[in-house]
Amino acid sequence: MRHGRLSARPVAVRPQHAAPLVPGLHRLGGRALLHVPPAPGPGPSPLAVVLHGAGGSAEQALEWLLPQAEELGVLLLAPQAVSATWDVIVGGYGADVSRIDAALEEVFSRTAVELDGVAVAGFSDGASYALSLGLANGDLFHAVLAFSPGFMAPMIRHGRPRIFVSHGVSDRVLPIDRCSRRLVPDLRESGYEVTYEEFRGGHQVPPETATAAVRWWIESSQP
């Protein structure tokens, strides 16, 4: 946990002892929320772990990708940070890694998830944490969706996830020149495949950007 590593892994077939989850919102342990789309496909579903910003909530994190997830049949798991923001930002990996791992274990024990269809997404501090966890757990997360990240702090790196980064050119909370315009070149120089979009606006997740990100993830993960 202190290195930001997650141990939970998906199963492509729902365990026989687990009753199927009905569409809608489900509350899991550790104040995590799971949204099941209204018309999930007959087979395993893609899953996105969505991380809220500083001072935010799991409920807010769901809102950014909910329309796209319902349209495309994506499971959304929104954990709640133990503190006001994620552990690595306030002292080091630990409590939130444990909480996310437990939530993933619960989801994997109750649903069938695509083995190569797990992504991590986040906004602001959540985007920074998504990048950090995504690079450390690229053997679990095959894609990272980072909306207006400030930094990344992986202690170790596993796998080679594909990365989508977006940022508003007028962002005054996490200025683009100090954040994404530095992060994206560093990621590319390290060999990661990065799709990068700048938009007119501030510290936000525009609906059209969220749609582009989810479609980029889903379409590029299809065989």
JSON list of C-alpha atoms in Angstrom, two decimals:
[
{"chain": "A", "resi": 1, "resn": "MET", "atom": "CA", "xyz": [0.00, 0.00, 0.00]},
{"chain": "A", "resi": 2, "resn": "ARG", "atom": "CA", "xyz": [2.79, 2.45, 0.81]},
{"chain": "A", "resi": 3, "resn": "HIS", "atom": "CA", "xyz": [3.94, 2.25, -2.83]},
{"chain": "A", "resi": 4, "resn": "GLY", "atom": "CA", "xyz": [0.45, 2.87, -4.20]},
{"chain": "A", "resi": 5, "resn": "ARG", "atom": "CA", "xyz": [-0.01, -0.70, -5.40]},
{"chain": "A", "resi": 6, "resn": "LEU", "atom": "CA", "xyz": [-3.46, -2.28, -5.70]},
{"chain": "A", "resi": 7, "resn": "SER", "atom": "CA", "xyz": [-3.98, -6.05, -5.44]},
{"chain": "A", "resi": 8, "resn": "ALA", "atom": "CA", "xyz": [-7.60, -6.39, -6.62]},
{"chain": "A", "resi": 9, "resn": "ARG", "atom": "CA", "xyz": [-8.02, -7.86, -10.10]},
{"chain": "A", "resi": 10, "resn": "PRO", "atom": "CA", "xyz": [-11.15, -8.26, -12.27]},
{"chain": "A", "resi": 11, "resn": "VAL", "atom": "CA", "xyz": [-12.86, -11.48, -13.22]},
{"chain": "A", "resi": 12, "resn": "ALA", "atom": "CA", "xyz": [-14.51, -11.81, -16.63]},
{"chain": "A", "resi": 13, "resn": "VAL", "atom": "CA", "xyz": [-17.35, -13.97, -15.27]},
{"chain": "A", "resi": 14, "resn": "ARG", "atom": "CA", "xyz": [-19.56, -12.93, -12.38]},
{"chain": "A", "resi": 15, "resn": "PRO", "atom": "CA", "xyz": [-19.04, -15.32, -9.45]},
{"chain": "A", "resi": 16, "resn": "GLN", "atom": "CA", "xyz": [-21.93, -17.79, -9.22]},
{"chain": "A", "resi": 17, "resn": "HIS", "atom": "CA", "xyz": [-22.64, -16.91, -5.62]},
{"chain": "A", "resi": 18, "resn": "ALA", "atom": "CA", "xyz": [-23.14, -13.23, -6.44]},
{"chain": "A", "resi": 19, "resn": "ALA", "atom": "CA", "xyz": [-26.60, -12.06, -7.45]},
{"chain": "A", "resi": 20, "resn": "PRO", "atom": "CA", "xyz": [-26.54, -9.65, -10.42]},
{"chain": "A", "resi": 21, "resn": "LEU", "atom": "CA", "xyz": [-26.63, -6.00, -9.46]},
{"chain": "A", "resi": 22, "resn": "VAL", "atom": "CA", "xyz": [-29.66, -4.12, -10.73]},
{"chain": "A", "resi": 23, "resn": "PRO", "atom": "CA", "xyz": [-29.10, -0.88, -12.68]},
{"chain": "A", "resi": 24, "resn": "GLY", "atom": "CA", "xyz": [-28.73, 2.21, -10.55]},
{"chain": "A", "resi": 25, "resn": "LEU", "atom": "CA", "xyz": [-26.66, 3.42, -7.62]},
{"chain": "A", "resi": 26, "resn": "HIS", "atom": "CA", "xyz": [-25.21, 1.03, -5.04]},
{"chain": "A", "resi": 27, "resn": "ARG", "atom": "CA", "xyz": [-23.43, 2.01, -1.82]},
{"chain": "A", "resi": 28, "resn": "LEU", "atom": "CA", "xyz": [-20.40, -0.08, -1.01]},
{"chain": "A", "resi": 29, "resn": "GLY", "atom": "CA", "xyz": [-18.14, -0.24, 2.02]},
{"chain": "A", "resi": 30, "resn": "GLY", "atom": "CA", "xyz": [-15.88, 2.71, 2.76]},
{"chain": "A", "resi": 31, "resn": "ARG", "atom": "CA", "xyz": [-18.46, 5.21, 1.43]},
{"chain": "A", "resi": 32, "resn": "ALA", "atom": "CA", "xyz": [-17.75, 4.17, -2.16]},
{"chain": "A", "resi": 33, "resn": "LEU", "atom": "CA", "xyz": [-20.49, 4.38, -4.79]},
{"chain": "A", "resi": 34, "resn": "LEU", "atom": "CA", "xyz": [-21.03, 2.03, -7.72]},
{"chain": "A", "resi": 35, "resn": "HIS", "atom": "CA", "xyz": [-23.23, 3.02, -10.64]},
{"chain": "A", "resi": 36, "resn": "VAL", "atom": "CA", "xyz": [-24.56, 0.21, -12.81]},
{"chain": "A", "resi": 37, "resn": "PRO", "atom": "CA", "xyz": [-25.78, 1.39, -16.24]},
{"chain": "A", "resi": 38, "resn": "PRO", "atom": "CA", "xyz": [-29.40, 0.79, -17.25]},
{"chain": "A", "resi": 39, "resn": "ALA", "atom": "CA", "xyz": [-28.58, -1.63, -20.06]},
{"chain": "A", "resi": 40, "resn": "PRO", "atom": "CA", "xyz": [-25.31, -3.45, -19.37]},
{"chain": "A", "resi": 41, "resn": "GLY", "atom": "CA", "xyz": [-24.27, -5.85, -22.10]},
{"chain": "A", "resi": 42, "resn": "PRO", "atom": "CA", "xyz": [-24.61, -9.65, -21.77]},
{"chain": "A", "resi": 43, "resn": "GLY", "atom": "CA", "xyz": [-20.88, -10.06, -21.22]},
{"chain": "A", "resi": 44, "resn": "PRO", "atom": "CA", "xyz": [-18.36, -8.39, -18.91]},
{"chain": "A", "resi": 45, "resn": "SER", "atom": "CA", "xyz": [-18.51, -4.59, -18.68]},
{"chain": "A", "resi": 46, "resn": "PRO", "atom": "CA", "xyz": [-15.82, -1.92, -18.69]},
{"chain": "A", "resi": 47, "resn": "LEU", "atom": "CA", "xyz": [-15.23, -0.21, -15.35]},
{"chain": "A", "resi": 48, "resn": "ALA", "atom": "CA", "xyz": [-13.94, 3.29, -14.60]},
{"chain": "A", "resi": 49, "resn": "VAL", "atom": "CA", "xyz": [-12.75, 4.28, -11.13]},
{"chain": "A", "resi": 50, "resn": "VAL", "atom": "CA", "xyz": [-13.54, 8.01, -10.84]},
{"chain": "A", "resi": 51, "resn": "LEU", "atom": "CA", "xyz": [-11.75, 10.18, -8.26]},
{"chain": "A", "resi": 52, "resn": "HIS", "atom": "CA", "xyz": [-13.11, 13.45, -6.91]},
{"chain": "A", "resi": 53, "resn": "GLY", "atom": "CA", "xyz": [-11.15, 16.68, -6.47]},
{"chain": "A", "resi": 54, "resn": "ALA", "atom": "CA", "xyz": [-10.01, 18.25, -3.19]},
{"chain": "A", "resi": 55, "resn": "GLY", "atom": "CA", "xyz": [-12.93, 18.84, -0.85]},
{"chain": "A", "resi": 56, "resn": "GLY", "atom": "CA", "xyz": [-15.19, 16.93, -3.24]},
{"chain": "A", "resi": 57, "resn": "SER", "atom": "CA", "xyz": [-17.30, 13.82, -2.91]},
{"chain": "A", "resi": 58, "resn": "ALA", "atom": "CA", "xyz": [-17.92, 10.49, -4.58]},
{"chain": "A", "resi": 59, "resn": "GLU", "atom": "CA", "xyz": [-21.31, 11.80, -5.69]},
{"chain": "A", "resi": 60, "resn": "GLN", "atom": "CA", "xyz": [-19.66, 14.70, -7.54]},
{"chain": "A", "resi": 61, "resn": "ALA", "atom": "CA", "xyz": [-17.16, 12.37, -9.21]},
{"chain": "A", "resi": 62, "resn": "LEU", "atom": "CA", "xyz": [-19.98, 10.29, -10.69]},
{"chain": "A", "resi": 63, "resn": "GLU", "atom": "CA", "xyz": [-21.56, 13.33, -12.34]},
{"chain": "A", "resi": 64, "resn": "TRP", "atom": "CA", "xyz": [-18.71, 13.97, -14.78]},
{"chain": "A", "resi": 65, "resn": "LEU", "atom": "CA", "xyz": [-18.97, 10.68, -16.62]},
{"chain": "A", "resi": 66, "resn": "LEU", "atom": "CA", "xyz": [-22.50, 9.49, -15.80]},
{"chain": "A", "resi": 67, "resn": "PRO", "atom": "CA", "xyz": [-24.21, 10.39, -19.13]},
{"chain": "A", "resi": 68, "resn": "GLN", "atom": "CA", "xyz": [-21.43, 8.76, -21.15]},
{"chain": "A", "resi": 69, "resn": "ALA", "atom": "CA", "xyz": [-21.34, 5.70, -18.90]},
{"chain": "A", "resi": 70, "resn": "GLU", "atom": "CA", "xyz": [-25.08, 5.14, -19.21]},
{"chain": "A", "resi": 71, "resn": "GLU", "atom": "CA", "xyz": [-24.91, 5.47, -23.00]},
{"chain": "A", "resi": 72, "resn": "LEU", "atom": "CA", "xyz": [-21.96, 3.11, -23.41]},
{"chain": "A", "resi": 73, "resn": "GLY", "atom": "CA", "xyz": [-22.72, 0.58, -20.66]},
{"chain": "A", "resi": 74, "resn": "VAL", "atom": "CA", "xyz": [-19.83, 1.45, -18.35]},
{"chain": "A", "resi": 75, "resn": "LEU", "atom": "CA", "xyz": [-19.66, 0.65, -14.65]},
{"chain": "A", "resi": 76, "resn": "LEU", "atom": "CA", "xyz": [-18.54, 3.63, -12.53]},
{"chain": "A", "resi": 77, "resn": "LEU", "atom": "CA", "xyz": [-16.88, 3.19, -9.13]},
{"chain": "A", "resi": 78, "resn": "ALA", "atom": "CA", "xyz": [-16.47, 6.39, -7.12]},
{"chain": "A", "resi": 79, "resn": "PRO", "atom": "CA", "xyz": [-14.46, 6.02, -3.88]},
{"chain": "A", "resi": 80, "resn": "GLN", "atom": "CA", "xyz": [-14.51, 8.66, -1.16]},
{"chain": "A", "resi": 81, "resn": "ALA", "atom": "CA", "xyz": [-11.16, 9.89, 0.13]},
{"chain": "A", "resi": 82, "resn": "VAL", "atom": "CA", "xyz": [-10.54, 9.37, 3.83]},
{"chain": "A", "resi": 83, "resn": "SER", "atom": "CA", "xyz": [-9.47, 13.00, 4.25]},
{"chain": "A", "resi": 84, "resn": "ALA", "atom": "CA", "xyz": [-10.35, 16.16, 2.31]},
{"chain": "A", "resi": 85, "resn": "THR", "atom": "CA", "xyz": [-8.15, 14.95, -0.54]},
{"chain": "A", "resi": 86, "resn": "TRP", "atom": "CA", "xyz": [-6.15, 11.85, -1.49]},
{"chain": "A", "resi": 87, "resn": "ASP", "atom": "CA", "xyz": [-3.54, 10.33, 0.80]},
{"chain": "A", "resi": 88, "resn": "VAL", "atom": "CA", "xyz": [-0.42, 10.89, -1.34]},
{"chain": "A", "resi": 89, "resn": "ILE", "atom": "CA", "xyz": [-1.18, 14.63, -1.33]},
{"chain": "A", "resi": 90, "resn": "VAL", "atom": "CA", "xyz": [-1.39, 14.84, 2.46]},
{"chain": "A", "resi": 91, "resn": "GLY", "atom": "CA", "xyz": [1.41, 12.55, 3.56]},
{"chain": "A", "resi": 92, "resn": "GLY", "atom": "CA", "xyz": [1.89, 9.41, 1.50]},
{"chain": "A", "resi": 93, "resn": "TYR", "atom": "CA", "xyz": [0.10, 6.39, 0.09]},
{"chain": "A", "resi": 94, "resn": "GLY", "atom": "CA", "xyz": [-1.86, 4.36, 2.59]},
{"chain": "A", "resi": 95, "resn": "ALA", "atom": "CA", "xyz": [-5.46, 4.76, 3.73]},
{"chain": "A", "resi": 96, "resn": "ASP", "atom": "CA", "xyz": [-6.95, 5.66, 0.36]},
{"chain": "A", "resi": 97, "resn": "VAL", "atom": "CA", "xyz": [-5.07, 2.94, -1.49]},
{"chain": "A", "resi": 98, "resn": "SER", "atom": "CA", "xyz": [-6.48, 0.44, 1.01]},
{"chain": "A", "resi": 99, "resn": "ARG", "atom": "CA", "xyz": [-9.99, 1.86, 0.66]},
{"chain": "A", "resi": 100, "resn": "ILE", "atom": "CA", "xyz": [-9.89, 1.80, -3.16]},
{"chain": "A", "resi": 101, "resn": "ASP", "atom": "CA", "xyz": [-8.51, -1.74, -3.16]},
{"chain": "A", "resi": 102, "resn": "ALA", "atom": "CA", "xyz": [-11.33, -2.92, -0.90]},
{"chain": "A", "resi": 103, "resn": "ALA", "atom": "CA", "xyz": [-13.95, -1.24, -3.09]},
{"chain": "A", "resi": 104, "resn": "LEU", "atom": "CA", "xyz": [-12.48, -2.85, -6.20]},
{"chain": "A", "resi": 105, "resn": "GLU", "atom": "CA", "xyz": [-12.49, -6.26, -4.52]},
{"chain": "A", "resi": 106, "resn": "GLU", "atom": "CA", "xyz": [-16.18, -5.81, -3.73]},
{"chain": "A", "resi": 107, "resn": "VAL", "atom": "CA", "xyz": [-17.01, -4.78, -7.30]},
{"chain": "A", "resi": 108, "resn": "PHE", "atom": "CA", "xyz": [-15.02, -7.65, -8.80]},
{"chain": "A", "resi": 109, "resn": "SER", "atom": "CA", "xyz": [-16.76, -10.12, -6.48]},
{"chain": "A", "resi": 110, "resn": "ARG", "atom": "CA", "xyz": [-20.22, -8.94, -7.56]},
{"chain": "A", "resi": 111, "resn": "THR", "atom": "CA", "xyz": [-19.87, -8.11, -11.27]},
{"chain": "A", "resi": 112, "resn": "ALA", "atom": "CA", "xyz": [-18.18, -9.36, -14.42]},
{"chain": "A", "resi": 113, "resn": "VAL", "atom": "CA", "xyz": [-15.61, -6.77, -15.55]},
{"chain": "A", "resi": 114, "resn": "GLU", "atom": "CA", "xyz": [-13.61, -6.77, -18.78]},
{"chain": "A", "resi": 115, "resn": "LEU", "atom": "CA", "xyz": [-10.08, -7.94, -17.99]},
{"chain": "A", "resi": 116, "resn": "ASP", "atom": "CA", "xyz": [-8.59, -5.21, -20.19]},
{"chain": "A", "resi": 117, "resn": "GLY", "atom": "CA", "xyz": [-11.39, -2.73, -19.59]},
{"chain": "A", "resi": 118, "resn": "VAL", "atom": "CA", "xyz": [-10.50, -1.08, -16.29]},
{"chain": "A", "resi": 119, "resn": "ALA", "atom": "CA", "xyz": [-9.64, 2.63, -16.28]},
{"chain": "A", "resi": 120, "resn": "VAL", "atom": "CA", "xyz": [-8.95, 5.24, -13.61]},
{"chain": "A", "resi": 121, "resn": "ALA", "atom": "CA", "xyz": [-10.19, 8.81, -14.05]},
{"chain": "A", "resi": 122, "resn": "GLY", "atom": "CA", "xyz": [-10.19, 11.96, -11.98]},
{"chain": "A", "resi": 123, "resn": "PHE", "atom": "CA", "xyz": [-10.48, 15.72, -11.89]},
{"chain": "A", "resi": 124, "resn": "SER", "atom": "CA", "xyz": [-8.02, 18.19, -10.31]},
{"chain": "A", "resi": 125, "resn": "ASP", "atom": "CA", "xyz": [-6.46, 16.47, -7.25]},
{"chain": "A", "resi": 126, "resn": "GLY", "atom": "CA", "xyz": [-8.34, 13.37, -8.39]},
{"chain": "A", "resi": 127, "resn": "ALA", "atom": "CA", "xyz": [-6.63, 13.62, -11.78]},
{"chain": "A", "resi": 128, "resn": "SER", "atom": "CA", "xyz": [-3.23, 13.89, -10.12]},
{"chain": "A", "resi": 129, "resn": "TYR", "atom": "CA", "xyz": [-4.08, 10.82, -8.05]},
{"chain": "A", "resi": 130, "resn": "ALA", "atom": "CA", "xyz": [-5.40, 8.99, -11.12]},
{"chain": "A", "resi": 131, "resn": "LEU", "atom": "CA", "xyz": [-2.11, 9.58, -12.93]},
{"chain": "A", "resi": 132, "resn": "SER", "atom": "CA", "xyz": [-0.13, 8.48, -9.88]},
{"chain": "A", "resi": 133, "resn": "LEU", "atom": "CA", "xyz": [-2.15, 5.29, -9.30]},
{"chain": "A", "resi": 134, "resn": "GLY", "atom": "CA", "xyz": [-2.46, 4.63, -13.02]},
{"chain": "A", "resi": 135, "resn": "LEU", "atom": "CA", "xyz": [1.29, 4.58, -13.61]},
{"chain": "A", "resi": 136, "resn": "ALA", "atom": "CA", "xyz": [1.86, 2.46, -10.51]},
{"chain": "A", "resi": 137, "resn": "ASN", "atom": "CA", "xyz": [-0.89, 0.01, -11.52]},
{"chain": "A", "resi": 138, "resn": "GLY", "atom": "CA", "xyz": [-0.73, -0.11, -15.30]},
{"chain": "A", "resi": 139, "resn": "ASP", "atom": "CA", "xyz": [-1.17, -3.86, -15.06]},
{"chain": "A", "resi": 140, "resn": "LEU", "atom": "CA", "xyz": [-4.69, -3.19, -13.72]},
{"chain": "A", "resi": 141, "resn": "PHE", "atom": "CA", "xyz": [-5.61, 0.16, -15.30]},
{"chain": "A", "resi": 142, "resn": "HIS", "atom": "CA", "xyz": [-5.20, 0.02, -19.05]},
{"chain": "A", "resi": 143, "resn": "ALA", "atom": "CA", "xyz": [-6.25, 3.66, -19.43]},
{"chain": "A", "resi": 144, "resn": "VAL", "atom": "CA", "xyz": [-5.98, 6.86, -17.38]},
{"chain": "A", "resi": 145, "resn": "LEU", "atom": "CA", "xyz": [-8.35, 9.80, -17.89]},
{"chain": "A", "resi": 146, "resn": "ALA", "atom": "CA", "xyz": [-6.87, 12.88, -16.21]},
{"chain": "A", "resi": 147, "resn": "PHE", "atom": "CA", "xyz": [-9.00, 16.04, -16.28]},
{"chain": "A", "resi": 148, "resn": "SER", "atom": "CA", "xyz": [-6.93, 19.10, -15.25]},
{"chain": "A", "resi": 149, "resn": "PRO", "atom": "CA", "xyz": [-4.18, 17.34, -13.27]},
{"chain": "A", "resi": 150, "resn": "GLY", "atom": "CA", "xyz": [-1.63, 19.22, -11.19]},
{"chain": "A", "resi": 151, "resn": "PHE", "atom": "CA", "xyz": [1.14, 16.64, -10.81]},
{"chain": "A", "resi": 152, "resn": "MET", "atom": "CA", "xyz": [1.93, 12.92, -10.70]},
{"chain": "A", "resi": 153, "resn": "ALA", "atom": "CA", "xyz": [3.78, 11.04, -7.99]},
{"chain": "A", "resi": 154, "resn": "PRO", "atom": "CA", "xyz": [4.12, 7.31, -8.75]},
{"chain": "A", "resi": 155, "resn": "MET", "atom": "CA", "xyz": [6.66, 5.66, -6.46]},
{"chain": "A", "resi": 156, "resn": "ILE", "atom": "CA", "xyz": [6.93, 2.69, -8.81]},
{"chain": "A", "resi": 157, "resn": "ARG", "atom": "CA", "xyz": [5.64, 2.00, -12.31]},
{"chain": "A", "resi": 158, "resn": "HIS", "atom": "CA", "xyz": [3.98, -1.13, -13.71]},
{"chain": "A", "resi": 159, "resn": "GLY", "atom": "CA", "xyz": [2.57, -1.67, -17.17]},
{"chain": "A", "resi": 160, "resn": "ARG", "atom": "CA", "xyz": [2.05, 0.89, -19.87]},
{"chain": "A", "resi": 161, "resn": "PRO", "atom": "CA", "xyz": [-1.45, 2.44, -19.65]},
{"chain": "A", "resi": 162, "resn": "ARG", "atom": "CA", "xyz": [-2.71, 4.75, -22.36]},
{"chain": "A", "resi": 163, "resn": "ILE", "atom": "CA", "xyz": [-3.37, 8.26, -21.08]},
{"chain": "A", "resi": 164, "resn": "PHE", "atom": "CA", "xyz": [-5.89, 10.99, -21.89]},
{"chain": "A", "resi": 165, "resn": "VAL", "atom": "CA", "xyz": [-5.21, 14.45, -20.44]},
{"chain": "A", "resi": 166, "resn": "SER", "atom": "CA", "xyz": [-7.36, 17.57, -20.79]},
{"chain": "A", "resi": 167, "resn": "HIS", "atom": "CA", "xyz": [-6.86, 21.06, -19.38]},
{"chain": "A", "resi": 168, "resn": "GLY", "atom": "CA", "xyz": [-8.49, 24.49, -19.66]},
{"chain": "A", "resi": 169, "resn": "VAL", "atom": "CA", "xyz": [-6.22, 27.22, -21.00]},
{"chain": "A", "resi": 170, "resn": "SER", "atom": "CA", "xyz": [-7.72, 29.70, -18.50]},
{"chain": "A", "resi": 171, "resn": "ASP", "atom": "CA", "xyz": [-7.41, 27.45, -15.44]},
{"chain": "A", "resi": 172, "resn": "ARG", "atom": "CA", "xyz": [-6.48, 29.63, -12.45]},
{"chain": "A", "resi": 173, "resn": "VAL", "atom": "CA", "xyz": [-6.57, 26.85, -9.87]},
{"chain": "A", "resi": 174, "resn": "LEU", "atom": "CA", "xyz": [-4.01, 24.61, -11.57]},
{"chain": "A", "resi": 175, "resn": "PRO", "atom": "CA", "xyz": [-2.47, 26.78, -14.31]},
{"chain": "A", "resi": 176, "resn": "ILE", "atom": "CA", "xyz": [-1.93, 24.86, -17.51]},
{"chain": "A", "resi": 177, "resn": "ASP", "atom": "CA", "xyz": [1.66, 26.04, -18.06]},
{"chain": "A", "resi": 178, "resn": "ARG", "atom": "CA", "xyz": [2.78, 24.68, -14.68]},
{"chain": "A", "resi": 179, "resn": "CYS", "atom": "CA", "xyz": [0.73, 21.50, -14.92]},
{"chain": "A", "resi": 180, "resn": "SER", "atom": "CA", "xyz": [-0.40, 19.66, -18.05]},
{"chain": "A", "resi": 181, "resn": "ARG", "atom": "CA", "xyz": [2.00, 21.43, -20.41]},
{"chain": "A", "resi": 182, "resn": "ARG", "atom": "CA", "xyz": [4.80, 20.01, -18.29]},
{"chain": "A", "resi": 183, "resn": "LEU", "atom": "CA", "xyz": [3.25, 16.66, -17.45]},
{"chain": "A", "resi": 184, "resn": "VAL", "atom": "CA", "xyz": [2.34, 15.63, -20.99]},
{"chain": "A", "resi": 185, "resn": "PRO", "atom": "CA", "xyz": [5.86, 16.03, -22.48]},
{"chain": "A", "resi": 186, "resn": "ASP", "atom": "CA", "xyz": [7.31, 14.14, -19.49]},
{"chain": "A", "resi": 187, "resn": "LEU", "atom": "CA", "xyz": [4.88, 11.28, -20.02]},
{"chain": "A", "resi": 188, "resn": "ARG", "atom": "CA", "xyz": [5.61, 11.10, -23.73]},
{"chain": "A", "resi": 189, "resn": "GLU", "atom": "CA", "xyz": [9.35, 11.17, -23.14]},
{"chain": "A", "resi": 190, "resn": "SER", "atom": "CA", "xyz": [8.85, 8.24, -20.76]},
{"chain": "A", "resi": 191, "resn": "GLY", "atom": "CA", "xyz": [7.22, 6.26, -23.56]},
{"chain": "A", "resi": 192, "resn": "TYR", "atom": "CA", "xyz": [3.54, 6.57, -22.69]},
{"chain": "A", "resi": 193, "resn": "GLU", "atom": "CA", "xyz": [0.91, 7.01, -25.40]},
{"chain": "A", "resi": 194, "resn": "VAL", "atom": "CA", "xyz": [-0.82, 10.30, -24.52]},
{"chain": "A", "resi": 195, "resn": "THR", "atom": "CA", "xyz": [-3.84, 11.96, -26.07]},
{"chain": "A", "resi": 196, "resn": "TYR", "atom": "CA", "xyz": [-3.91, 15.61, -25.00]},
{"chain": "A", "resi": 197, "resn": "GLU", "atom": "CA", "xyz": [-6.69, 18.18, -25.38]},
{"chain": "A", "resi": 198, "resn": "GLU", "atom": "CA", "xyz": [-6.73, 21.83, -24.36]},
{"chain": "A", "resi": 199, "resn": "PHE", "atom": "CA", "xyz": [-10.02, 23.70, -24.24]},
{"chain": "A", "resi": 200, "resn": "ARG", "atom": "CA", "xyz": [-11.19, 27.25, -23.76]},
{"chain": "A", "resi": 201, "resn": "GLY", "atom": "CA", "xyz": [-12.26, 27.52, -20.15]},
{"chain": "A", "resi": 202, "resn": "GLY", "atom": "CA", "xyz": [-11.09, 27.19, -16.59]},
{"chain": "A", "resi": 203, "resn": "HIS", "atom": "CA", "xyz": [-10.95, 24.52, -13.91]},
{"chain": "A", "resi": 204, "resn": "GLN", "atom": "CA", "xyz": [-13.73, 22.23, -15.11]},
{"chain": "A", "resi": 205, "resn": "VAL", "atom": "CA", "xyz": [-14.70, 19.10, -17.01]},
{"chain": "A", "resi": 206, "resn": "PRO", "atom": "CA", "xyz": [-16.71, 20.23, -20.06]},
{"chain": "A", "resi": 207, "resn": "PRO", "atom": "CA", "xyz": [-19.32, 17.64, -21.10]},
{"chain": "A", "resi": 208, "resn": "GLU", "atom": "CA", "xyz": [-17.87, 17.42, -24.60]},
{"chain": "A", "resi": 209, "resn": "THR", "atom": "CA", "xyz": [-14.42, 16.69, -23.13]},
{"chain": "A", "resi": 210, "resn": "ALA", "atom": "CA", "xyz": [-15.83, 13.96, -20.90]},
{"chain": "A", "resi": 211, "resn": "THR", "atom": "CA", "xyz": [-17.57, 12.43, -23.91]},
{"chain": "A", "resi": 212, "resn": "ALA", "atom": "CA", "xyz": [-14.39, 12.54, -25.99]},
{"chain": "A", "resi": 213, "resn": "ALA", "atom": "CA", "xyz": [-12.39, 10.94, -23.17]},
{"chain": "A", "resi": 214, "resn": "VAL", "atom": "CA", "xyz": [-14.80, 8.06, -22.56]},
{"chain": "A", "resi": 215, "resn": "ARG", "atom": "CA", "xyz": [-15.18, 7.34, -26.28]},
{"chain": "A", "resi": 216, "resn": "TRP", "atom": "CA", "xyz": [-11.39, 7.44, -26.68]},
{"chain": "A", "resi": 217, "resn": "TRP", "atom": "CA", "xyz": [-11.08, 4.87, -23.89]},
{"chain": "A", "resi": 218, "resn": "ILE", "atom": "CA", "xyz": [-13.90, 2.54, -24.98]},
{"chain": "A", "resi": 219, "resn": "GLU", "atom": "CA", "xyz": [-13.21, 2.63, -28.72]},
{"chain": "A", "resi": 220, "resn": "SER", "atom": "CA", "xyz": [-9.49, 2.12, -28.39]},
{"chain": "A", "resi": 221, "resn": "SER", "atom": "CA", "xyz": [-9.99, -0.81, -26.02]},
{"chain": "A", "resi": 222, "resn": "GLN", "atom": "CA", "xyz": [-12.11, -2.73, -28.52]},
{"chain": "A", "resi": 223, "resn": "PRO", "atom": "CA", "xyz": [-10.35, -5.62, -30.28]}
]
